[in-house]
CSV table of C-alpha atoms and ligand atoms in Angstrom, one decimal:
chain,number,residue,atom,x,y,z
A,24,MET,CA,124.4,83.8,57.7
A,25,ALA,CA,123.2,85.4,60.9
A,26,GLU,CA,120.0,84.0,62.4
A,27,GLU,CA,116.9,86.2,62.4
A,28,PRO,CA,115.8,87.1,66.0
A,29,CYS,CA,112.4,85.5,66.9
A,30,GLN,CA,109.5,87.8,66.1
A,31,CYS,CA,106.7,86.3,68.1
A,32,SER,CA,104.7,88.8,70.2
A,33,ASP,CA,106.4,87.9,73.5
A,34,CYS,CA,109.9,88.4,72.0
A,35,GLN,CA,108.8,91.7,70.3
A,36,ARG,CA,107.4,92.9,73.6
A,37,PHE,CA,110.8,92.0,75.2
A,38,TYR,CA,112.8,93.8,72.5
A,39,LYS,CA,110.7,96.9,72.9
A,40,GLN,CA,111.0,96.9,76.7
A,41,HIS,CA,114.7,96.2,76.5
A,42,ASP,CA,115.3,99.1,74.1
A,43,ARG,CA,113.1,101.4,76.1
A,44,LEU,CA,115.1,100.7,79.3
A,45,ILE,CA,118.4,101.5,77.4
A,46,ARG,CA,116.9,104.6,76.0
A,47,GLU,CA,115.4,105.9,79.2
A,48,PHE,CA,118.3,104.9,81.5
A,49,PRO,CA,121.4,105.4,79.3
A,50,THR,CA,124.0,105.7,82.0
A,51,PHE,CA,125.7,103.2,84.2
A,52,LYS,CA,124.4,104.9,87.4
A,53,GLN,CA,120.8,105.0,86.0
A,54,GLN,CA,121.0,101.3,85.2
A,55,GLN,CA,122.3,100.5,88.7
A,56,GLU,CA,119.4,102.5,90.3
A,57,LEU,CA,116.8,101.1,87.9
A,58,ASN,CA,117.8,97.5,88.5
A,59,TRP,CA,118.1,98.0,92.3
A,60,ALA,CA,114.7,99.6,92.4
A,61,SER,CA,113.2,96.9,90.2
A,62,ILE,CA,114.5,94.0,92.4
A,63,GLN,CA,113.4,95.8,95.5
A,64,SER,CA,109.9,96.5,94.2
A,65,PHE,CA,109.5,92.9,93.0
A,66,ARG,CA,110.6,91.7,96.5
A,67,THR,CA,108.3,94.1,98.4
A,68,LEU,CA,105.3,93.1,96.3
A,69,CYS,CA,106.0,89.3,96.6
A,70,ASN,CA,106.6,89.6,100.4
A,71,LYS,CA,103.4,91.5,100.9
A,72,VAL,CA,101.3,89.0,98.9
A,73,THR,CA,103.0,86.1,100.7
A,74,ASP,CA,102.2,87.6,104.1
A,75,GLU,CA,98.6,88.3,103.0
A,76,LEU,CA,98.2,84.7,101.8
A,77,GLN,CA,99.7,83.3,105.0
A,78,ARG,CA,97.3,85.5,107.0
A,79,GLU,CA,94.3,84.3,105.0
A,80,LEU,CA,95.3,80.7,105.3
A,81,SER,CA,95.7,80.8,109.1
A,82,GLU,CA,92.4,82.7,109.4
A,83,ARG,CA,90.7,79.9,107.5
A,84,GLU,CA,92.3,77.3,109.8
A,85,SER,CA,91.1,79.0,112.9
A,86,ASN,CA,87.6,79.5,111.5
A,87,GLU,CA,86.5,76.5,109.5
A,88,LEU,CA,83.1,77.8,108.9
A,89,THR,CA,84.4,80.6,106.6
A,90,CYS,CA,81.5,81.5,104.3
A,91,ILE,CA,81.8,79.6,101.1
A,92,GLU,CA,81.7,82.7,98.8
A,93,LYS,CA,84.9,84.0,100.4
A,94,LYS,CA,86.6,80.9,99.3
A,95,HIS,CA,87.0,81.7,95.6
A,96,ILE,CA,90.7,80.7,96.0
A,97,SER,CA,91.1,77.2,97.3
A,98,ASP,CA,93.4,76.3,100.3
A,99,LEU,CA,95.6,74.2,98.0
A,100,GLU,CA,96.0,77.1,95.5
A,101,ILE,CA,97.1,79.4,98.4
A,102,THR,CA,99.5,76.8,99.8
A,103,GLU,CA,101.1,76.2,96.4
A,104,ALA,CA,101.4,79.9,95.7
A,105,ILE,CA,103.0,80.5,99.1
A,106,ASP,CA,105.6,77.8,98.4
A,107,GLU,CA,106.4,79.3,95.0
A,108,LEU,CA,106.5,82.8,96.2
A,109,GLU,CA,108.8,81.8,99.0
A,110,ASN,CA,111.2,80.3,96.4
A,111,VAL,CA,111.0,83.4,94.3
A,112,ASN,CA,111.7,85.6,97.4
A,113,ALA,CA,114.8,83.4,98.2
A,114,HIS,CA,116.1,83.9,94.7
A,115,LEU,CA,115.4,87.6,94.7
A,116,TYR,CA,117.3,87.9,98.0
A,117,SER,CA,120.4,86.2,96.3
A,118,ILE,CA,120.1,88.5,93.4
A,119,GLU,CA,120.0,91.4,95.8
A,120,VAL,CA,123.2,90.3,97.5
A,121,LEU,CA,124.9,90.2,94.1
A,122,MET,CA,123.4,93.6,93.0
A,123,GLU,CA,124.8,95.2,96.1
A,124,ARG,CA,128.3,94.5,94.7
A,125,ILE,CA,127.4,95.9,91.4
A,126,PHE,CA,126.0,98.9,93.2
A,127,GLU,CA,129.3,99.6,94.8
A,128,THR,CA,131.0,100.2,91.4
A,129,LYS,CA,131.5,103.9,90.5
A,130,ILE,CA,132.1,105.1,86.9
A,131,SER,CA,133.8,108.3,85.8
A,132,ASN,CA,131.9,111.0,83.9
A,133,HIS,CA,134.0,110.2,80.8
A,134,ILE,CA,132.9,106.6,80.8
A,135,GLU,CA,129.3,107.7,81.5
A,136,SER,CA,129.4,109.7,78.3
A,137,LYS,CA,130.5,106.6,76.5
A,138,PHE,CA,127.5,104.7,78.0
A,139,LYS,CA,125.2,107.5,76.7
A,140,GLU,CA,126.8,107.4,73.3
A,141,ILE,CA,126.5,103.6,72.9
A,142,ALA,CA,122.9,103.6,74.4
A,143,ASN,CA,121.9,106.1,71.7
A,144,GLU,CA,123.3,103.8,69.0
A,145,LEU,CA,121.7,100.7,70.5
A,146,ALA,CA,118.3,102.1,71.1
A,147,PRO,CA,117.7,105.4,69.3
A,148,ASP,CA,114.6,107.3,70.1
A,149,PRO,CA,111.9,105.9,67.8
A,150,LEU,CA,110.2,109.3,67.6
A,151,ASN,CA,113.4,111.0,66.7
A,152,MET,CA,112.9,113.0,63.5
A,153,ASP,CA,116.0,111.6,61.6
A,154,ARG,CA,115.0,108.1,62.4
A,155,LEU,CA,111.4,108.7,61.2
A,156,ILE,CA,112.6,110.1,57.9
A,157,LEU,CA,115.1,107.3,57.5
A,158,ASN,CA,112.4,104.7,58.1
A,159,ARG,CA,110.1,106.4,55.6
A,160,LEU,CA,112.7,106.4,53.0
A,161,PHE,CA,113.6,102.8,53.7
A,162,HIS,CA,110.0,101.6,53.4
A,163,GLN,CA,109.6,103.5,50.1
A,164,THR,CA,112.5,101.7,48.5
A,165,PRO,CA,111.0,99.5,45.8
A,166,ASP,CA,112.0,95.8,45.4
A,167,SER,CA,114.1,95.7,48.6
A,168,PRO,CA,114.0,91.9,49.1
A,169,ASP,CA,114.6,91.9,52.9
A,170,LYS,CA,112.8,95.0,53.9
A,171,LYS,CA,110.3,93.4,56.2
A,172,ASN,CA,112.9,91.5,58.1
A,173,ILE,CA,115.1,94.4,59.0
A,174,ASN,CA,112.9,96.5,61.1
B,376,ZN,ZN1,109.8,84.5,70.4
């Protein structure tokens, strides 16, 4: 018997996001670009925040009389965040190096059509009319013992 996938709110959010990314980026090339952009934007943002925190920390060191209201984030909190973000940045950099290799792969139009076809099976448009009709029919079926577990 196959195990039911977890239905907690985090997992459901993940399934939804996962399917949306397949539906909206159904080709190999689109997935390459999406993942590249996603790693780059994550890295840009983490780098920028790290720089900003470092700047703030050194500003505090050079001016110990910083007005107390400005210190709503403690020095320790900043130092710990910088350490963690630097780790994340190092990991993101490694992922980027691997992604570059994936990025070099080219796929023919025939295979791209296959990608689209499979994407459509994996993550059909939830607002697609056929699907809505099918869902409605399904939910009207009386005495279906497993109906709330399937969708
Ligand atoms: Zn879960």
